[in-house]
Amino acid sequence: MVLISQRIFLETIKKYCLARSIAVEVRSGGWLVIMTKGGTRRLAIGYDIGLNSAVAHQVANDKSACAEVLASAGISAIPHRLFLGSKLSKHIPGSDSLDAMLLLLAQHPHGLVVKPNEGTSGELVFRVTTRTQLETAVARILAAHPSLAISPYVEIKDEVRFIVLDDCALLAYVKLRPTAVGDGVHSLRELAHKTAPADLLKTITDDFSPAVLDSIPPKGELRIINWRHNLDSGAEPVLLKHKEMPHFGGALAINAAQALRIRFASIDVVQVDGSWHILEVNSGVKMEALGKRAPDLVEMIYSTALDKVFA
């Protein structure tokens, strides 16, 4: 059975292989793809098509390690500090320290973002401003993951995703978060119910205090109703032209790819206080949400990368 979340990725690979007489086998519910042409055999697993080295893949998908490597290369990145769950922390004393987490919280009055240290789905990502919220977030994440990463919460003006292949940005888009316009009558909660899809309402409720949700925005005032920029959380992609990319952190994305020695990746760049910073790097290039809006473009990118695989 093909995983629904991988439908576009898999269908693109199968279409590519069919057009080039490449035998393709889909295994493990769509998680593993085996591609064979003559004596050449190539594998894709998850959303990684096999261009990246094992080290580059592992570092990119480890948020804390990625931030450390970029910082050591002089590339501005949002810091992510690693904390380990009980199964791993015994090997590194203090790596599970609640006191260290609370110190971070005290140092950042606008709050922290707590997330799994590995993973790209945008799930179990929390903004916390109190000890109770922090402890709850940590418990929920470590119940499902062996480690977590904590970064300072920052006010992001723009978040841009770059798809980079061999030091070239093939595509970039700005992630526009869902918004609501005040009418001076309805509360933010009521406006969100009119604007946001039903499956996002719980996320929105979790993100804002009851007082904020029950406040009535003035008429004409624009309110962002989700601090997350994930497309799966309701953000809309706005494609950039190639000539626009340098103005949205394009050079920084390329520098990050070079520092990590990664060939094919999606790189998230954020603008904070007028400066651009790397937020995350993903070795597995997932474009399912974008593929629903621009399938031809997604097919072109995967096909260009697969050309490199079989070069």
mmCIF file of N, CA, C and O in Angstrom, residues 59-153:
data_model
loop_
_atom_site.group_PDB
_atom_site.id
_atom_site.type_symbol
_atom_site.label_atom_id
_atom_site.label_comp_id
_atom_site.label_asym_id
_atom_site.label_seq_id
_atom_site.Cartn_x
_atom_site.Cartn_y
_atom_site.Cartn_z
ATOM 1 N N VAL A 59 23.568 14.878 9.609
ATOM 2 C CA VAL A 59 23.760 16.205 10.203
ATOM 3 C C VAL A 59 22.586 17.121 9.870
ATOM 4 O O VAL A 59 22.082 17.848 10.736
ATOM 5 N N ALA A 60 22.130 17.096 8.620
ATOM 6 C CA ALA A 60 21.021 17.964 8.225
ATOM 7 C C ALA A 60 19.759 17.649 9.019
ATOM 8 O O ALA A 60 19.017 18.560 9.408
ATOM 9 N N ASN A 61 19.506 16.380 9.260
ATOM 10 C CA ASN A 61 18.281 15.979 9.938
ATOM 11 C C ASN A 61 18.383 16.035 11.457
ATOM 12 O O ASN A 61 17.400 15.782 12.154
ATOM 13 N N ASP A 62 19.553 16.363 11.976
ATOM 14 C CA ASP A 62 19.756 16.571 13.407
ATOM 15 C C ASP A 62 19.812 18.081 13.622
ATOM 16 O O ASP A 62 20.793 18.739 13.314
ATOM 17 N N LYS A 63 18.717 18.652 14.137
ATOM 18 C CA LYS A 63 18.600 20.110 14.199
ATOM 19 C C LYS A 63 19.708 20.765 15.015
ATOM 20 O O LYS A 63 20.231 21.823 14.649
ATOM 21 N N SER A 64 20.062 20.153 16.120
ATOM 22 C CA SER A 64 21.117 20.702 16.957
ATOM 23 C C SER A 64 22.478 20.628 16.269
ATOM 24 O O SER A 64 23.227 21.616 16.226
ATOM 25 N N ALA A 65 22.800 19.468 15.712
ATOM 26 C CA ALA A 65 24.080 19.304 15.028
ATOM 27 C C ALA A 65 24.178 20.228 13.825
ATOM 28 O O ALA A 65 25.231 20.824 13.561
ATOM 29 N N CYS A 66 23.087 20.359 13.080
ATOM 30 C CA CYS A 66 23.078 21.233 11.903
ATOM 31 C C CYS A 66 23.387 22.671 12.292
ATOM 32 O O CYS A 66 24.214 23.341 11.661
ATOM 33 N N ALA A 67 22.731 23.157 13.352
ATOM 34 C CA ALA A 67 22.977 24.524 13.799
ATOM 35 C C ALA A 67 24.429 24.713 14.241
ATOM 36 O O ALA A 67 25.041 25.751 13.986
ATOM 37 N N GLU A 68 24.991 23.688 14.894
ATOM 38 C CA GLU A 68 26.376 23.763 15.353
ATOM 39 C C GLU A 68 27.344 23.832 14.170
ATOM 40 O O GLU A 68 28.301 24.617 14.166
ATOM 41 N N VAL A 69 27.116 22.986 13.167
ATOM 42 C CA VAL A 69 28.007 22.969 12.002
ATOM 43 C C VAL A 69 27.945 24.298 11.259
ATOM 44 O O VAL A 69 28.978 24.865 10.857
ATOM 45 N N LEU A 70 26.748 24.838 11.081
ATOM 46 C CA LEU A 70 26.604 26.109 10.386
ATOM 47 C C LEU A 70 27.273 27.237 11.169
ATOM 48 O O LEU A 70 27.956 28.091 10.586
ATOM 49 N N ALA A 71 27.088 27.241 12.482
ATOM 50 C CA ALA A 71 27.711 28.281 13.303
ATOM 51 C C ALA A 71 29.234 28.208 13.215
ATOM 52 O O ALA A 71 29.918 29.241 13.135
ATOM 53 N N SER A 72 29.770 26.979 13.205
ATOM 54 C CA SER A 72 31.230 26.821 13.123
ATOM 55 C C SER A 72 31.781 27.300 11.787
ATOM 56 O O SER A 72 32.961 27.651 11.678
ATOM 57 N N ALA A 73 30.900 27.307 10.757
ATOM 58 C CA ALA A 73 31.303 27.778 9.427
ATOM 59 C C ALA A 73 31.041 29.275 9.244
ATOM 60 O O ALA A 73 31.231 29.812 8.147
ATOM 61 N N GLY A 74 30.577 29.941 10.305
ATOM 62 C CA GLY A 74 30.316 31.374 10.228
ATOM 63 C C GLY A 74 29.027 31.723 9.528
ATOM 64 O O GLY A 74 28.851 32.847 9.069
ATOM 65 N N ILE A 75 28.097 30.755 9.454
ATOM 66 C CA ILE A 75 26.815 30.980 8.789
ATOM 67 C C ILE A 75 25.742 31.205 9.847
ATOM 68 O O ILE A 75 25.585 30.403 10.769
ATOM 69 N N SER A 76 25.022 32.301 9.729
ATOM 70 C CA SER A 76 24.026 32.660 10.721
ATOM 71 C C SER A 76 22.872 31.656 10.715
ATOM 72 O O SER A 76 22.234 31.433 9.696
ATOM 73 N N ALA A 77 22.627 31.065 11.874
ATOM 74 C CA ALA A 77 21.564 30.067 12.002
ATOM 75 C C ALA A 77 20.894 30.224 13.359
ATOM 76 O O ALA A 77 21.532 30.616 14.341
ATOM 77 N N ILE A 78 19.603 29.923 13.420
ATOM 78 C CA ILE A 78 18.890 29.938 14.686
ATOM 79 C C ILE A 78 19.445 28.805 15.543
ATOM 80 O O ILE A 78 19.447 27.645 15.118
ATOM 81 N N PRO A 79 19.952 29.097 16.748
ATOM 82 C CA PRO A 79 20.546 28.033 17.562
ATOM 83 C C PRO A 79 19.505 27.023 18.038
ATOM 84 O O PRO A 79 18.366 27.380 18.343
ATOM 85 N N HIS A 80 19.898 25.763 18.083
ATOM 86 C CA HIS A 80 19.064 24.681 18.595
ATOM 87 C C HIS A 80 19.904 23.885 19.594
ATOM 88 O O HIS A 80 20.944 23.342 19.230
ATOM 89 N N ARG A 81 19.450 23.831 20.821
ATOM 90 C CA ARG A 81 20.198 23.100 21.852
ATOM 91 C C ARG A 81 19.583 21.728 22.067
ATOM 92 O O ARG A 81 18.369 21.587 22.198
ATOM 93 N N LEU A 82 20.453 20.732 22.128
ATOM 94 C CA LEU A 82 20.024 19.346 22.240
ATOM 95 C C LEU A 82 19.763 18.941 23.689
ATOM 96 O O LEU A 82 20.552 19.252 24.584
ATOM 97 N N PHE A 83 18.649 18.241 23.906
ATOM 98 C CA PHE A 83 18.362 17.593 25.182
ATOM 99 C C PHE A 83 17.927 16.162 24.891
ATOM 100 O O PHE A 83 17.166 15.918 23.954
ATOM 101 N N LEU A 84 18.407 15.232 25.720
ATOM 102 C CA LEU A 84 18.163 13.820 25.473
ATOM 103 C C LEU A 84 17.122 13.251 26.429
ATOM 104 O O LEU A 84 16.994 13.702 27.565
ATOM 105 N N GLY A 85 16.414 12.239 25.950
ATOM 106 C CA GLY A 85 15.481 11.517 26.794
ATOM 107 C C GLY A 85 16.209 10.565 27.714
ATOM 108 O O GLY A 85 17.440 10.404 27.638
ATOM 109 N N SER A 86 15.478 9.878 28.577
ATOM 110 C CA SER A 86 16.081 9.052 29.617
ATOM 111 C C SER A 86 16.931 7.901 29.064
ATOM 112 O O SER A 86 17.918 7.501 29.687
ATOM 113 N N LYS A 87 16.582 7.368 27.902
ATOM 114 C CA LYS A 87 17.336 6.239 27.349
ATOM 115 C C LYS A 87 18.740 6.640 26.899
ATOM 116 O O LYS A 87 19.655 5.816 26.893
ATOM 117 N N LEU A 88 18.914 7.897 26.516
ATOM 118 C CA LEU A 88 20.202 8.345 25.991
ATOM 119 C C LEU A 88 20.970 9.229 26.961
ATOM 120 O O LEU A 88 22.200 9.287 26.912
ATOM 121 N N SER A 89 20.278 9.924 27.845
ATOM 122 C CA SER A 89 20.922 10.933 28.677
ATOM 123 C C SER A 89 21.938 10.339 29.655
ATOM 124 O O SER A 89 22.855 11.041 30.105
ATOM 125 N N LYS A 90 21.801 9.052 29.987
ATOM 126 C CA LYS A 90 22.757 8.440 30.911
ATOM 127 C C LYS A 90 24.173 8.414 30.342
ATOM 128 O O LYS A 90 25.145 8.303 31.088
ATOM 129 N N HIS A 91 24.279 8.545 29.014
ATOM 130 C CA HIS A 91 25.599 8.553 28.381
ATOM 131 C C HIS A 91 26.233 9.943 28.385
ATOM 132 O O HIS A 91 27.444 10.078 28.210
ATOM 133 N N ILE A 92 25.416 10.991 28.556
ATOM 134 C CA ILE A 92 25.922 12.372 28.565
ATOM 135 C C ILE A 92 25.308 13.084 29.766
ATOM 136 O O ILE A 92 24.180 13.566 29.688
ATOM 137 N N PRO A 93 26.001 13.132 30.871
ATOM 138 C CA PRO A 93 25.449 13.751 32.072
ATOM 139 C C PRO A 93 24.984 15.187 31.842
ATOM 140 O O PRO A 93 25.681 15.982 31.206
ATOM 141 N N GLY A 94 23.782 15.495 32.323
ATOM 142 C CA GLY A 94 23.244 16.851 32.198
ATOM 143 C C GLY A 94 22.470 17.105 30.933
ATOM 144 O O GLY A 94 21.856 18.165 30.780
ATOM 145 N N SER A 95 22.465 16.143 30.020
ATOM 146 C CA SER A 95 21.787 16.360 28.736
ATOM 147 C C SER A 95 20.272 16.295 28.847
ATOM 148 O O SER A 95 19.575 16.584 27.878
ATOM 149 N N ASP A 96 19.775 15.923 30.033
ATOM 150 C CA ASP A 96 18.332 15.911 30.254
ATOM 151 C C ASP A 96 17.925 16.929 31.321
ATOM 152 O O ASP A 96 16.828 16.853 31.874
ATOM 153 N N SER A 97 18.801 17.886 31.593
ATOM 154 C CA SER A 97 18.626 18.799 32.724
ATOM 155 C C SER A 97 17.443 19.740 32.556
ATOM 156 O O SER A 97 17.429 20.586 31.653
ATOM 157 N N LEU A 98 16.447 19.609 33.425
ATOM 158 C CA LEU A 98 15.328 20.548 33.429
ATOM 159 C C LEU A 98 15.799 21.927 33.855
ATOM 160 O O LEU A 98 15.306 22.942 33.347
ATOM 161 N N ASP A 99 16.776 21.974 34.760
ATOM 162 C CA ASP A 99 17.310 23.270 35.200
ATOM 163 C C ASP A 99 17.907 24.038 34.024
ATOM 164 O O ASP A 99 17.744 25.258 33.920
ATOM 165 N N ALA A 100 18.591 23.339 33.131
ATOM 166 C CA ALA A 100 19.171 23.994 31.952
ATOM 167 C C ALA A 100 18.073 24.509 31.026
ATOM 168 O O ALA A 100 18.191 25.592 30.441
ATOM 169 N N MET A 101 17.002 23.743 30.907
ATOM 170 C CA MET A 101 15.870 24.187 30.091
ATOM 171 C C MET A 101 15.227 25.429 30.690
ATOM 172 O O MET A 101 14.902 26.390 29.971
ATOM 173 N N LEU A 102 15.053 25.422 32.017
ATOM 174 C CA LEU A 102 14.441 26.570 32.691
ATOM 175 C C LEU A 102 15.326 27.801 32.602
ATOM 176 O O LEU A 102 14.823 28.931 32.512
ATOM 177 N N LEU A 103 16.634 27.601 32.610
ATOM 178 C CA LEU A 103 17.551 28.727 32.448
ATOM 179 C C LEU A 103 17.389 29.352 31.067
ATOM 180 O O LEU A 103 17.375 30.583 30.923
ATOM 181 N N LEU A 104 17.251 28.516 30.050
ATOM 182 C CA LEU A 104 16.995 29.022 28.705
ATOM 183 C C LEU A 104 15.698 29.826 28.668
ATOM 184 O O LEU A 104 15.630 30.898 28.047
ATOM 185 N N LEU A 105 14.680 29.318 29.336
ATOM 186 C CA LEU A 105 13.397 30.017 29.371
ATOM 187 C C LEU A 105 13.531 31.379 30.042
ATOM 188 O O LEU A 105 12.966 32.369 29.569
ATOM 189 N N ALA A 106 14.306 31.433 31.101
ATOM 190 C CA ALA A 106 14.519 32.702 31.800
ATOM 191 C C ALA A 106 15.307 33.694 30.945
ATOM 192 O O ALA A 106 15.110 34.916 31.036
ATOM 193 N N GLN A 107 16.177 33.174 30.101
ATOM 194 C CA GLN A 107 17.012 34.034 29.256
ATOM 195 C C GLN A 107 16.268 34.572 28.036
ATOM 196 O O GLN A 107 16.736 35.508 27.385
ATOM 197 N N HIS A 108 15.113 33.969 27.724
ATOM 198 C CA HIS A 108 14.359 34.367 26.536
ATOM 199 C C HIS A 108 12.912 34.675 26.929
ATOM 200 O O HIS A 108 12.036 33.802 26.870
ATOM 201 N N PRO A 109 12.652 35.917 27.327
ATOM 202 C CA PRO A 109 11.314 36.288 27.824
ATOM 203 C C PRO A 109 10.198 36.132 26.800
ATOM 204 O O PRO A 109 9.032 36.036 27.174
ATOM 205 N N HIS A 110 10.534 36.098 25.498
ATOM 206 C CA HIS A 110 9.497 35.905 24.481
ATOM 207 C C HIS A 110 9.144 34.428 24.301
ATOM 208 O O HIS A 110 8.237 34.105 23.539
ATOM 209 N N GLY A 111 9.878 33.570 24.993
ATOM 210 C CA GLY A 111 9.565 32.154 24.956
ATOM 211 C C GLY A 111 10.562 31.331 24.164
ATOM 212 O O GLY A 111 11.539 31.847 23.603
ATOM 213 N N LEU A 112 10.295 30.030 24.141
ATOM 214 C CA LEU A 112 11.133 29.064 23.452
ATOM 215 C C LEU A 112 10.287 28.250 22.486
ATOM 216 O O LEU A 112 9.071 28.164 22.625
ATOM 217 N N VAL A 113 10.952 27.657 21.514
ATOM 218 C CA VAL A 113 10.308 26.672 20.642
ATOM 219 C C VAL A 113 10.939 25.324 20.958
ATOM 220 O O VAL A 113 12.161 25.170 20.927
ATOM 221 N N VAL A 114 10.088 24.363 21.291
ATOM 222 C CA VAL A 114 10.535 23.024 21.661
ATOM 223 C C VAL A 114 10.016 22.059 20.604
ATOM 224 O O VAL A 114 8.828 22.062 20.273
ATOM 225 N N LYS A 115 10.908 21.220 20.075
ATOM 226 C CA LYS A 115 10.534 20.330 18.969
ATOM 227 C C LYS A 115 11.395 19.075 19.004
ATOM 228 O O LYS A 115 12.462 19.057 19.651
ATOM 229 N N PRO A 116 10.974 18.005 18.327
ATOM 230 C CA PRO A 116 11.855 16.839 18.189
ATOM 231 C C PRO A 116 13.156 17.251 17.515
ATOM 232 O O PRO A 116 13.161 18.079 16.594
ATOM 233 N N ASN A 117 14.273 16.675 17.970
ATOM 234 C CA ASN A 117 15.554 17.043 17.375
ATOM 235 C C ASN A 117 15.681 16.533 15.948
ATOM 236 O O ASN A 117 16.406 17.100 15.146
ATOM 237 N N GLU A 118 14.982 15.453 15.637
ATOM 238 C CA GLU A 118 14.968 14.931 14.276
ATOM 239 C C GLU A 118 13.528 14.842 13.789
ATOM 240 O O GLU A 118 12.614 14.608 14.565
ATOM 241 N N GLY A 119 13.350 15.038 12.492
ATOM 242 C CA GLY A 119 12.003 14.966 11.925
ATOM 243 C C GLY A 119 11.666 16.230 11.163
ATOM 244 O O GLY A 119 12.189 17.311 11.447
ATOM 245 N N THR A 120 10.768 16.091 10.176
ATOM 246 C CA THR A 120 10.456 17.211 9.293
ATOM 247 C C THR A 120 8.969 17.469 9.149
ATOM 248 O O THR A 120 8.565 18.303 8.356
ATOM 249 N N SER A 121 8.151 16.771 9.916
ATOM 250 C CA SER A 121 6.715 16.857 9.691
ATOM 251 C C SER A 121 6.067 18.093 10.281
ATOM 252 O O SER A 121 4.930 18.422 9.954
ATOM 253 N N GLY A 122 6.765 18.769 11.187
ATOM 254 C CA GLY A 122 6.160 19.917 11.854
ATOM 255 C C GLY A 122 5.265 19.516 13.019
ATOM 256 O O GLY A 122 4.646 20.377 13.652
ATOM 257 N N GLU A 123 5.203 18.224 13.338
ATOM 258 C CA GLU A 123 4.396 17.763 14.449
ATOM 259 C C GLU A 123 5.159 17.908 15.761
ATOM 260 O O GLU A 123 6.388 17.881 15.792
ATOM 261 N N LEU A 124 4.421 18.050 16.850
ATOM 262 C CA LEU A 124 4.992 18.181 18.189
ATOM 263 C C LEU A 124 5.977 19.346 18.269
ATOM 264 O O LEU A 124 7.058 19.232 18.857
ATOM 265 N N VAL A 125 5.597 20.465 17.687
ATOM 266 C CA VAL A 125 6.387 21.696 17.778
ATOM 267 C C VAL A 125 5.601 22.674 18.643
ATOM 268 O O VAL A 125 4.460 23.015 18.318
ATOM 269 N N PHE A 126 6.208 23.108 19.752
ATOM 270 C CA PHE A 126 5.492 23.926 20.718
ATOM 271 C C PHE A 126 6.226 25.240 20.984
ATOM 272 O O PHE A 126 7.458 25.256 21.095
ATOM 273 N N ARG A 127 5.457 26.307 21.121
ATOM 274 C CA ARG A 127 5.996 27.556 21.660
ATOM 275 C C ARG A 127 5.607 27.605 23.133
ATOM 276 O O ARG A 127 4.434 27.451 23.474
ATOM 277 N N VAL A 128 6.588 27.810 24.002
ATOM 278 C CA VAL A 128 6.318 27.808 25.439
ATOM 279 C C VAL A 128 6.814 29.104 26.063
ATOM 280 O O VAL A 128 7.858 29.643 25.672
ATOM 281 N N THR A 129 6.072 29.583 27.040
ATOM 282 C CA THR A 129 6.468 30.797 27.762
ATOM 283 C C THR A 129 6.450 30.601 29.272
ATOM 284 O O THR A 129 6.855 31.492 30.011
ATOM 285 N N THR A 130 5.981 29.455 29.747
ATOM 286 C CA THR A 130 5.912 29.180 31.179
ATOM 287 C C THR A 130 6.534 27.826 31.485
ATOM 288 O O THR A 130 6.710 26.984 30.600
ATOM 289 N N ARG A 131 6.849 27.611 32.754
ATOM 290 C CA ARG A 131 7.429 26.330 33.168
ATOM 291 C C ARG A 131 6.463 25.183 32.889
ATOM 292 O O ARG A 131 6.878 24.125 32.410
ATOM 293 N N THR A 132 5.190 25.400 33.186
ATOM 294 C CA THR A 132 4.203 24.341 32.958
ATOM 295 C C THR A 132 4.132 23.959 31.489
ATOM 296 O O THR A 132 4.113 22.770 31.131
ATOM 297 N N GLN A 133 4.097 24.961 30.600
ATOM 298 C CA GLN A 133 4.072 24.683 29.167
ATOM 299 C C GLN A 133 5.331 23.942 28.734
ATOM 300 O O GLN A 133 5.276 23.012 27.919
ATOM 301 N N LEU A 134 6.477 24.356 29.285
ATOM 302 C CA LEU A 134 7.745 23.716 28.943
ATOM 303 C C LEU A 134 7.742 22.245 29.357
ATOM 304 O O LEU A 134 8.091 21.363 28.560
ATOM 305 N N GLU A 135 7.357 21.973 30.588
ATOM 306 C CA GLU A 135 7.354 20.596 31.074
ATOM 307 C C GLU A 135 6.383 19.721 30.282
ATOM 308 O O GLU A 135 6.681 18.559 29.987
ATOM 309 N N THR A 136 5.232 20.286 29.933
ATOM 310 C CA THR A 136 4.261 19.530 29.143
ATOM 311 C C THR A 136 4.803 19.210 27.761
ATOM 312 O O THR A 136 4.679 18.073 27.271
ATOM 313 N N ALA A 137 5.411 20.197 27.113
ATOM 314 C CA ALA A 137 5.972 19.992 25.779
ATOM 315 C C ALA A 137 7.085 18.956 25.803
ATOM 316 O O ALA A 137 7.143 18.061 24.946
ATOM 317 N N VAL A 138 7.970 19.054 26.792
ATOM 318 C CA VAL A 138 9.081 18.108 26.902
ATOM 319 C C VAL A 138 8.551 16.686 27.089
ATOM 320 O O VAL A 138 9.013 15.741 26.443
ATOM 321 N N ALA A 139 7.568 16.535 27.961
ATOM 322 C CA ALA A 139 7.012 15.208 28.220
ATOM 323 C C ALA A 139 6.369 14.617 26.971
ATOM 324 O O ALA A 139 6.550 13.425 26.667
ATOM 325 N N ARG A 140 5.626 15.421 26.240
ATOM 326 C CA ARG A 140 4.947 14.916 25.045
ATOM 327 C C ARG A 140 5.957 14.516 23.966
ATOM 328 O O ARG A 140 5.795 13.491 23.295
ATOM 329 N N ILE A 141 6.994 15.320 23.781
ATOM 330 C CA ILE A 141 7.980 15.015 22.738
ATOM 331 C C ILE A 141 8.783 13.772 23.099
ATOM 332 O O ILE A 141 8.956 12.857 22.275
ATOM 333 N N LEU A 142 9.270 13.699 24.346
ATOM 334 C CA LEU A 142 10.117 12.573 24.734
ATOM 335 C C LEU A 142 9.336 11.281 24.876
ATOM 336 O O LEU A 142 9.923 10.193 24.935
ATOM 337 N N ALA A 143 8.009 11.360 24.908
ATOM 338 C CA ALA A 143 7.204 10.141 24.893
ATOM 339 C C ALA A 143 7.234 9.480 23.520
ATOM 340 O O ALA A 143 6.974 8.280 23.391
ATOM 341 N N ALA A 144 7.576 10.271 22.489
ATOM 342 C CA ALA A 144 7.563 9.754 21.114
ATOM 343 C C ALA A 144 8.929 9.794 20.436
ATOM 344 O O ALA A 144 9.123 9.126 19.415
ATOM 345 N N HIS A 145 9.860 10.565 20.990
ATOM 346 C CA HIS A 145 11.169 10.741 20.355
ATOM 347 C C HIS A 145 12.285 10.606 21.390
ATOM 348 O O HIS A 145 12.085 10.924 22.563
ATOM 349 N N PRO A 146 13.471 10.170 20.964
ATOM 350 C CA PRO A 146 14.573 9.995 21.926
ATOM 351 C C PRO A 146 15.240 11.295 22.357
ATOM 352 O O PRO A 146 15.970 11.317 23.346
ATOM 353 N N SER A 147 15.004 12.381 21.626
ATOM 354 C CA SER A 147 15.659 13.643 21.958
ATOM 355 C C SER A 147 14.821 14.814 21.447
ATOM 356 O O SER A 147 13.920 14.646 20.627
ATOM 357 N N LEU A 148 15.165 16.002 21.939
ATOM 358 C CA LEU A 148 14.470 17.207 21.498
ATOM 359 C C LEU A 148 15.464 18.341 21.354
ATOM 360 O O LEU A 148 16.601 18.266 21.846
ATOM 361 N N ALA A 149 15.037 19.389 20.666
ATOM 362 C CA ALA A 149 15.863 20.579 20.498
ATOM 363 C C ALA A 149 15.069 21.794 20.962
ATOM 364 O O ALA A 149 13.856 21.871 20.748
ATOM 365 N N ILE A 150 15.763 22.719 21.598
ATOM 366 C CA ILE A 150 15.128 23.943 22.070
ATOM 367 C C ILE A 150 15.830 25.140 21.444
ATOM 368 O O ILE A 150 17.057 25.239 21.462
ATOM 369 N N SER A 151 15.023 26.024 20.870
ATOM 370 C CA SER A 151 15.556 27.247 20.263
ATOM 371 C C SER A 151 14.789 28.442 20.807
ATOM 372 O O SER A 151 13.650 28.302 21.273
ATOM 373 N N PRO A 152 15.396 29.622 20.784
ATOM 374 C CA PRO A 152 14.655 30.805 21.219
ATOM 375 C C PRO A 152 13.539 31.130 20.242
ATOM 376 O O PRO A 152 13.709 30.967 19.025
ATOM 377 N N TYR A 153 12.382 31.554 20.757
ATOM 378 C CA TYR A 153 11.318 32.011 19.867
ATOM 379 C C TYR A 153 11.708 33.376 19.330
ATOM 380 O O TYR A 153 12.130 34.263 20.079
#
